[in-house]
Coordinates of C-alpha atoms in Angstrom, one line a residue:
L1 CA -2.7 38.9 23.2
H2 CA 0.5 36.3 22.9
I3 CA -0.1 35.4 26.5
G4 CA -3.6 35.4 26.3
V5 CA -3.4 32.8 22.8
D6 CA -0.7 30.9 25.0
Q7 CA -3.4 30.5 28.0
C8 CA -5.7 29.1 25.5
I9 CA -4.1 27.0 24.4
Q10 CA -2.8 25.5 27.8
K11 CA -6.8 25.7 29.2
F12 CA -8.0 24.1 25.7
L13 CA -5.4 20.8 26.0
D14 CA -6.2 20.5 30.0
V15 CA -9.6 20.1 29.0
A16 CA -9.3 17.4 26.9
R17 CA -6.7 15.7 29.9
Q18 CA -9.1 15.7 31.5
T19 CA -12.2 14.2 29.2
E20 CA -10.3 11.8 28.4
C21 CA -9.3 11.0 31.6
F22 CA -13.4 10.5 32.0
F23 CA -13.7 8.5 29.1
L24 CA -10.7 5.8 30.6
Q25 CA -12.4 6.1 33.9
K26 CA -15.5 4.9 32.2
R27 CA -13.9 2.7 30.1
L28 CA -12.1 0.8 33.4
Q29 CA -15.2 0.5 34.8
L30 CA -17.6 -0.9 31.7
S31 CA -14.3 -3.4 31.9
V32 CA -15.2 -4.4 35.8
Q33 CA -19.0 -4.2 35.3
K34 CA -19.4 -6.0 31.7
P35 CA -16.2 -7.6 30.5
E36 CA -17.6 -9.2 27.8
Q37 CA -18.5 -6.1 26.2
V38 CA -14.9 -5.1 25.8
I39 CA -14.3 -8.5 24.3
K40 CA -16.9 -7.7 22.3
E41 CA -15.5 -4.9 20.7
D42 CA -12.1 -6.5 20.5
V43 CA -13.6 -8.9 18.3
S44 CA -15.2 -6.1 16.5
E45 CA -12.1 -4.8 15.8
L46 CA -9.8 -8.0 15.3
R47 CA -13.5 -8.1 12.2
N48 CA -13.1 -5.0 11.4
E49 CA -9.0 -5.3 10.9
L50 CA -9.4 -8.6 8.8
Q51 CA -11.9 -7.4 6.6
R52 CA -10.0 -4.2 5.4
K53 CA -6.4 -6.3 4.9
E54 CA -8.9 -8.6 3.3
A55 CA -9.7 -6.0 0.5
L56 CA -5.7 -4.9 0.3
I57 CA -4.8 -8.5 -0.4
Q58 CA -7.8 -8.0 -3.7
K59 CA -6.3 -5.0 -4.8
H60 CA -2.9 -6.2 -4.8
L61 CA -4.4 -9.4 -6.8
S62 CA -5.4 -7.6 -9.0
K63 CA -3.1 -5.2 -9.4
L64 CA -1.0 -8.2 -10.1
R65 CA -3.1 -9.9 -12.3
H66 CA -3.3 -6.7 -14.5
W67 CA 1.5 -6.5 -14.3
Q68 CA 1.5 -10.1 -15.3
Q69 CA -1.4 -10.0 -18.7
V70 CA 0.6 -6.7 -19.4
L71 CA 3.6 -8.4 -19.4
E72 CA 2.6 -11.6 -21.1
D73 CA 1.4 -9.5 -24.0
I74 CA 4.7 -7.4 -24.2
S75 CA 6.3 -10.5 -24.3
V76 CA 3.6 -12.3 -27.3
Q77 CA 4.5 -8.9 -28.7
H78 CA 8.4 -8.8 -29.3
K79 CA 8.6 -13.0 -29.8
K80 CA 11.1 -12.9 -32.8
P81 CA 9.6 -15.4 -36.1
A82 CA 11.9 -19.5 -35.5
E83 CA 14.3 -17.6 -38.8
M84 CA 15.2 -14.8 -36.8
P85 CA 18.1 -15.3 -35.2
Q86 CA 18.0 -15.4 -31.8
G87 CA 20.5 -14.1 -29.0
P88 CA 21.2 -10.8 -27.4
L89 CA 23.9 -9.6 -30.5
A90 CA 21.2 -11.2 -33.7
Y91 CA 20.1 -7.4 -33.8
L92 CA 23.7 -6.1 -34.3
E93 CA 24.8 -9.3 -37.0
Q94 CA 22.1 -8.5 -38.5
A95 CA 22.6 -4.9 -38.4
S96 CA 25.8 -4.6 -39.6
A97 CA 25.2 -7.2 -42.1
N98 CA 23.5 -4.5 -44.6
I99 CA 26.7 -2.4 -44.3
P100 CA 29.0 -2.6 -47.3
A101 CA 32.9 -3.1 -46.7
P102 CA 35.4 -0.5 -46.6
M103 CA 36.8 0.4 -49.7
K104 CA 40.1 -0.5 -49.4
Q105 CA 42.9 2.4 -50.7
T106 CA 45.2 1.4 -53.0

């Protein structure tokens, strides 16, 4: 049974190669007889590729605008009033101001 499967796979691969060879030969004949057709196909493929890339750029720009808005909203929410001290240690300084000093032992 295993040998039969291997033979079928090999036959399938041979037929696939023959089919590919047939289409490559037809393509070569077409490029010789009608070179403008091949150029038209290439131009069409390039246009499609440009459209795909343009759509991808628009998608990325849309995501970028979304995340810029999210960051802007976060920064507006976290701005402190002007009277609050600013800086990396300001929060710790405020928090420690409310802690009572330790009692001295006499």
